[in-house]
mmCIF file of C-alpha atoms in Angstrom:
data_model
loop_
_atom_site.group_PDB
_atom_site.id
_atom_site.type_symbol
_atom_site.label_atom_id
_atom_site.label_comp_id
_atom_site.label_asym_id
_atom_site.label_seq_id
_atom_site.Cartn_x
_atom_site.Cartn_y
_atom_site.Cartn_z
ATOM 1 C CA UNK D 400 -34.800 49.267 41.839
ATOM 2 C CA UNK D 401 -31.394 50.083 40.292
ATOM 3 C CA UNK D 402 -29.400 46.865 39.821
ATOM 4 C CA UNK D 403 -25.791 46.597 38.573
ATOM 5 C CA UNK D 404 -24.271 43.288 37.397
ATOM 6 C CA UNK D 405 -20.452 42.975 37.754
ATOM 7 C CA UNK D 406 -19.214 40.265 35.409
ATOM 8 C CA UNK D 407 -15.682 38.937 35.379
ATOM 9 C CA UNK D 408 -16.254 36.664 32.436
ATOM 10 C CA UNK D 409 -13.458 36.645 29.781
ATOM 11 C CA UNK D 410 -15.055 34.881 26.810
ATOM 12 C CA UNK D 411 -17.490 36.170 24.251
ATOM 13 C CA UNK D 412 -20.281 35.032 24.657
ATOM 14 C CA UNK D 413 -19.782 34.485 28.464
ATOM 15 C CA UNK D 414 -21.694 32.063 30.655
ATOM 16 C CA UNK D 415 -20.690 34.322 33.478
ATOM 17 C CA UNK D 416 -22.410 37.315 31.941
ATOM 18 C CA UNK D 417 -25.385 35.248 31.047
ATOM 19 C CA UNK D 418 -25.877 34.147 34.598
ATOM 20 C CA UNK D 419 -25.696 37.739 35.775
ATOM 21 C CA UNK D 420 -28.249 38.820 33.356
ATOM 22 C CA UNK D 421 -30.631 36.013 34.252
ATOM 23 C CA UNK D 422 -30.282 36.976 37.926
ATOM 24 C CA UNK D 423 -30.898 40.635 37.214
ATOM 25 C CA UNK D 424 -33.956 39.912 35.050
ATOM 26 C CA UNK D 425 -35.402 37.718 37.803
ATOM 27 C CA UNK D 426 -34.833 40.309 40.473
ATOM 28 C CA UNK D 427 -36.088 43.243 38.655
ATOM 29 C CA UNK D 428 -38.635 41.900 36.166
ATOM 30 C CA UNK D 429 -36.835 43.751 33.433
ATOM 31 C CA UNK D 430 -35.257 42.731 30.192
ATOM 32 C CA UNK D 431 -31.428 42.269 30.328
ATOM 33 C CA UNK D 432 -30.997 45.316 28.138
ATOM 34 C CA UNK D 433 -32.541 47.421 30.906
ATOM 35 C CA UNK D 434 -29.956 46.353 33.498
ATOM 36 C CA UNK D 435 -26.532 47.938 33.795
ATOM 37 C CA UNK D 436 -23.798 45.224 33.199
ATOM 38 C CA UNK D 437 -20.157 46.051 33.930
ATOM 39 C CA UNK D 438 -17.760 43.795 31.995
ATOM 40 C CA UNK D 439 -14.513 43.723 33.846
ATOM 41 C CA UNK D 440 -12.606 42.371 30.799
ATOM 42 C CA UNK D 441 -13.172 45.716 29.184
ATOM 43 C CA UNK D 442 -11.586 47.451 32.192
ATOM 44 C CA UNK D 443 -8.638 45.066 32.741
ATOM 45 C CA UNK D 444 -5.954 47.610 31.604
ATOM 46 C CA UNK D 445 -7.517 50.474 33.494
ATOM 47 C CA UNK D 446 -7.538 48.440 36.670
ATOM 48 C CA UNK D 447 -3.948 47.497 36.337
ATOM 49 C CA UNK D 448 -2.965 51.067 35.725
ATOM 50 C CA UNK D 449 -4.985 52.134 38.818
ATOM 51 C CA UNK D 450 -2.860 49.972 40.929
ATOM 52 C CA UNK D 451 0.370 51.734 39.749
ATOM 53 C CA UNK D 452 -0.879 55.187 39.271
ATOM 54 C CA UNK D 453 -3.415 55.459 42.124
ATOM 55 C CA UNK D 454 -6.018 57.130 39.775
ATOM 56 C CA UNK D 455 -8.729 55.489 37.888
ATOM 57 C CA UNK D 456 -9.267 56.193 34.066
ATOM 58 C CA UNK D 457 -12.658 57.718 33.298
ATOM 59 C CA UNK D 458 -14.190 54.417 32.281
ATOM 60 C CA UNK D 459 -13.182 52.706 35.441
ATOM 61 C CA UNK D 460 -14.239 55.667 37.611
ATOM 62 C CA UNK D 461 -17.692 55.666 36.044
ATOM 63 C CA UNK D 462 -17.971 51.902 36.543
ATOM 64 C CA UNK D 463 -17.057 52.298 40.184
ATOM 65 C CA UNK D 464 -19.545 55.104 40.589
ATOM 66 C CA UNK D 465 -22.286 52.968 39.080
ATOM 67 C CA UNK D 466 -21.530 50.156 41.630
ATOM 68 C CA UNK D 467 -21.443 52.553 44.645
ATOM 69 C CA UNK D 468 -24.734 54.143 43.474
ATOM 70 C CA UNK D 469 -26.699 50.987 42.827
ATOM 71 C CA UNK D 470 -29.601 49.860 45.045
ATOM 72 C CA UNK D 471 -28.491 46.289 44.588
ATOM 73 C CA UNK D 472 -25.448 44.482 43.207
ATOM 74 C CA UNK D 473 -25.076 41.119 41.411
ATOM 75 C CA UNK D 474 -21.520 39.889 41.208
ATOM 76 C CA UNK D 475 -20.533 36.947 39.079
ATOM 77 C CA UNK D 476 -17.050 35.424 38.597
ATOM 78 C CA UNK D 477 -15.619 32.376 36.791
ATOM 79 C CA UNK D 478 -13.781 30.024 39.095
ATOM 80 C CA UNK D 479 -9.941 30.160 38.815
ATOM 81 C CA UNK D 480 -7.783 28.026 41.084
ATOM 82 C CA UNK D 481 -10.780 27.203 43.315
ATOM 83 C CA UNK D 482 -11.567 30.843 43.922
ATOM 84 C CA UNK D 483 -12.567 34.091 42.293
ATOM 85 C CA UNK D 484 -10.560 35.389 39.415
ATOM 86 C CA UNK D 485 -7.766 37.933 39.887
ATOM 87 C CA UNK D 486 -9.552 40.325 37.643
ATOM 88 C CA UNK D 487 -12.631 40.137 39.783
ATOM 89 C CA UNK D 488 -10.739 40.618 43.042
ATOM 90 C CA UNK D 489 -8.606 43.505 41.577
ATOM 91 C CA UNK D 490 -11.736 45.539 40.735
ATOM 92 C CA UNK D 491 -13.043 45.397 44.271
ATOM 93 C CA UNK D 492 -9.579 46.114 45.568
ATOM 94 C CA UNK D 493 -9.361 49.386 43.622
ATOM 95 C CA UNK D 494 -12.947 50.217 44.528
ATOM 96 C CA UNK D 495 -12.203 49.645 48.238
ATOM 97 C CA UNK D 496 -9.053 51.909 48.055
ATOM 98 C CA UNK D 497 -11.049 54.660 46.399
ATOM 99 C CA UNK D 498 -14.036 54.479 48.692
ATOM 100 C CA UNK D 499 -13.927 52.240 51.746
ATOM 101 C CA UNK D 500 -17.692 52.648 52.318
ATOM 102 C CA UNK D 501 -18.708 51.966 48.652
ATOM 103 C CA UNK D 502 -20.397 48.699 49.533
ATOM 104 C CA UNK D 503 -21.268 49.240 53.177
ATOM 105 C CA UNK D 504 -24.870 48.162 53.749
ATOM 106 C CA UNK D 505 -25.436 47.331 50.081
ATOM 107 C CA UNK D 506 -27.379 44.177 49.131
ATOM 108 C CA UNK D 507 -25.204 41.858 47.157
ATOM 109 C CA UNK D 508 -25.995 38.610 45.334
ATOM 110 C CA UNK D 509 -22.985 36.398 44.832
ATOM 111 C CA UNK D 510 -22.656 33.999 41.948
ATOM 112 C CA UNK D 511 -20.101 32.023 40.105
ATOM 113 C CA UNK D 512 -19.623 29.736 37.045
ATOM 114 C CA UNK D 513 -17.322 26.717 36.634
ATOM 115 C CA UNK D 514 -16.704 23.619 34.619
ATOM 116 C CA UNK D 515 -17.465 21.236 37.380
ATOM 117 C CA UNK D 516 -19.873 21.084 40.419
ATOM 118 C CA UNK D 517 -16.854 20.361 42.791
ATOM 119 C CA UNK D 518 -16.087 24.160 42.886
ATOM 120 C CA UNK D 519 -19.465 25.152 44.079
ATOM 121 C CA UNK D 520 -18.141 25.940 47.653
ATOM 122 C CA UNK D 521 -16.270 28.977 46.105
ATOM 123 C CA UNK D 522 -19.410 30.878 47.086
ATOM 124 C CA UNK D 523 -19.002 30.348 50.838
ATOM 125 C CA UNK D 524 -15.242 30.044 51.200
ATOM 126 C CA UNK D 525 -14.215 32.976 48.947
ATOM 127 C CA UNK D 526 -17.053 35.252 47.742
ATOM 128 C CA UNK D 527 -19.044 35.448 50.960
ATOM 129 C CA UNK D 528 -16.083 36.419 53.193
ATOM 130 C CA UNK D 529 -14.739 39.014 50.690
ATOM 131 C CA UNK D 530 -18.084 40.929 50.668
ATOM 132 C CA UNK D 531 -18.581 40.447 54.384
ATOM 133 C CA UNK D 532 -15.225 42.218 54.783
ATOM 134 C CA UNK D 533 -16.361 44.999 52.413
ATOM 135 C CA UNK D 534 -19.426 45.351 54.750
ATOM 136 C CA UNK D 535 -21.931 44.512 52.143
ATOM 137 C CA UNK D 536 -25.274 42.682 53.030
ATOM 138 C CA UNK D 537 -24.827 39.325 51.229
ATOM 139 C CA UNK D 538 -28.203 37.594 50.418
ATOM 140 C CA UNK D 539 -28.462 34.035 51.871
ATOM 141 C CA UNK D 540 -28.704 32.164 48.520
ATOM 142 C CA UNK D 541 -25.687 32.282 46.269
ATOM 143 C CA UNK D 542 -25.841 30.675 42.750
ATOM 144 C CA UNK D 543 -23.224 28.507 41.282
ATOM 145 C CA UNK D 544 -23.553 27.214 37.632
ATOM 146 C CA UNK D 545 -21.446 24.357 36.447
ATOM 147 C CA UNK D 546 -21.416 23.574 32.792
ATOM 148 C CA UNK D 547 -23.889 20.762 33.212
ATOM 149 C CA UNK D 548 -26.356 22.965 35.062
ATOM 150 C CA UNK D 549 -27.491 25.075 32.080
ATOM 151 C CA UNK D 550 -30.912 24.119 31.056
ATOM 152 C CA UNK D 551 -31.533 22.271 34.302
ATOM 153 C CA UNK D 552 -34.559 23.140 36.417
ATOM 154 C CA UNK D 553 -32.471 23.191 39.545
ATOM 155 C CA UNK D 554 -30.535 26.160 38.348
ATOM 156 C CA UNK D 555 -33.790 28.021 37.388
ATOM 157 C CA UNK D 556 -34.988 27.435 40.928
ATOM 158 C CA UNK D 557 -31.930 28.711 42.562
ATOM 159 C CA UNK D 558 -31.825 31.848 40.275
ATOM 160 C CA UNK D 559 -35.474 32.676 41.266
ATOM 161 C CA UNK D 560 -34.862 32.137 44.953
ATOM 162 C CA UNK D 561 -31.683 34.245 44.995
ATOM 163 C CA UNK D 562 -33.227 36.988 42.942
ATOM 164 C CA UNK D 563 -36.238 37.102 45.122
ATOM 165 C CA UNK D 564 -34.087 37.460 48.160
ATOM 166 C CA UNK D 565 -32.100 40.265 46.544
ATOM 167 C CA UNK D 566 -35.284 42.121 45.567
ATOM 168 C CA UNK D 567 -36.848 41.746 48.966
ATOM 169 C CA UNK D 568 -33.711 42.790 50.791
ATOM 170 C CA UNK D 569 -33.237 45.838 48.496
ATOM 171 C CA UNK D 570 -36.878 46.850 48.956
ATOM 172 C CA UNK D 571 -36.773 46.426 52.741
ATOM 173 C CA UNK D 572 -33.594 48.538 53.135
ATOM 174 C CA UNK D 573 -34.904 51.166 50.715
ATOM 175 C CA UNK D 574 -38.163 51.389 52.804
ATOM 176 C CA UNK D 575 -36.236 51.557 56.049
ATOM 177 C CA UNK D 576 -34.063 54.324 54.686
ATOM 178 C CA UNK D 577 -37.124 56.328 53.581
ATOM 179 C CA UNK D 578 -38.771 55.794 56.968
ATOM 180 C CA UNK D 579 -35.670 57.001 58.768
ATOM 181 C CA UNK D 580 -35.567 60.190 56.550
ATOM 182 C CA UNK D 581 -39.173 60.804 57.407
ATOM 183 C CA UNK D 582 -38.589 60.473 61.200
ATOM 184 C CA UNK D 583 -35.336 62.586 61.194
ATOM 185 C CA UNK D 584 -36.425 65.084 58.648
ATOM 186 C CA UNK D 585 -33.562 64.040 56.358
ATOM 187 C CA UNK D 586 -30.763 64.337 58.943
ATOM 188 C CA UNK D 587 -29.234 62.197 61.588
ATOM 189 C CA UNK D 588 -28.709 65.025 64.048
ATOM 190 C CA UNK D 589 -32.467 65.505 64.424
ATOM 191 C CA UNK D 590 -32.663 62.307 66.372
ATOM 192 C CA UNK D 591 -29.147 62.091 67.814
ATOM 193 C CA UNK D 592 -28.607 65.596 68.875
ATOM 194 C CA UNK D 593 -25.275 65.695 66.963
ATOM 195 C CA UNK D 594 -23.418 63.348 69.284
ATOM 196 C CA UNK D 595 -25.268 60.094 69.718
ATOM 197 C CA UNK D 596 -26.351 57.265 67.444
ATOM 198 C CA UNK D 597 -29.861 56.048 67.363
ATOM 199 C CA UNK D 598 -30.270 52.376 68.272
ATOM 200 C CA UNK D 599 -32.121 50.331 65.684
ATOM 201 C CA UNK D 600 -31.628 46.932 67.162
ATOM 202 C CA UNK D 601 -31.127 45.607 70.643
ATOM 203 C CA UNK D 602 -32.849 48.425 72.365
ATOM 204 C CA UNK D 603 -36.062 50.390 72.642
ATOM 205 C CA UNK D 604 -36.995 52.970 70.079
ATOM 206 C CA UNK D 605 -35.400 56.246 70.730
ATOM 207 C CA UNK D 606 -32.562 54.838 72.835
ATOM 208 C CA UNK D 607 -29.193 56.377 71.967
ATOM 209 C CA UNK D 608 -25.611 55.277 72.170
ATOM 210 C CA UNK D 609 -23.286 58.217 72.999
ATOM 211 C CA UNK D 610 -19.491 57.494 72.597
ATOM 212 C CA UNK D 611 -18.786 60.307 75.044
ATOM 213 C CA UNK D 612 -20.365 58.281 77.880
ATOM 214 C CA UNK D 613 -18.326 55.132 77.357
ATOM 215 C CA UNK D 614 -16.005 54.223 80.204
ATOM 216 C CA UNK D 615 -12.686 52.678 78.864
ATOM 217 C CA UNK D 616 -12.282 49.005 79.728
ATOM 218 C CA UNK D 617 -9.013 49.692 81.588
ATOM 219 C CA UNK D 618 -10.919 52.051 83.968
ATOM 220 C CA UNK D 619 -13.613 49.435 84.418
ATOM 221 C CA UNK D 620 -11.157 46.747 85.240
ATOM 222 C CA UNK D 621 -9.299 49.012 87.665
ATOM 223 C CA UNK D 622 -12.554 49.661 89.526
ATOM 224 C CA UNK D 623 -13.269 45.965 89.817
ATOM 225 C CA UNK D 624 -9.787 45.317 91.235
ATOM 226 C CA UNK D 625 -10.221 48.115 93.780
ATOM 227 C CA UNK D 626 -13.572 46.761 94.995
ATOM 228 C CA UNK D 627 -12.289 43.289 95.228
#
């Protein structure tokens, strides 16, 4: 399992990066050194230039490629003004402009650090909607670590739970993708005939949705009026 940590921490050492590394180690069973960590503070100037030029510098482009290619993603931000930091949001803004599908269907574990427990809702009112908009699959448990949480068993338990959910979701999606490739012979058209989409939920196996057979709503409404 390839896991990438995106950390928006600004200080050195950074509690934000530390939280990301602990989550990654719990999810993969690997040492922190074996997990790719992207420090956004090192890319701050490149991100700003990307907004004005429209082109990423090589280091920023490589970081975005790593995020898009990861099996699972762990994102961690410090809390600023009761939300994610501007640097954190800016990175995902330029990523979305470069590739709108970069996070589509990708398992994402959200986490944040702050000085007080009062900002713990940042996970649900800021981070979760952002990654839902980017069409990522956000794991149910997010992890917020206030200053007083470090060394507390409650934080350890949340880390283990969230990391387990990320590992399970990543494994399940990978297995489903491998199974789909085995059925289709590596291509969608083998099942869809080139014009239909195979139904994976809400229908029997082998059912297909074909956009060419959809009757526009206006026509359906006109037909109802004429029969009434």
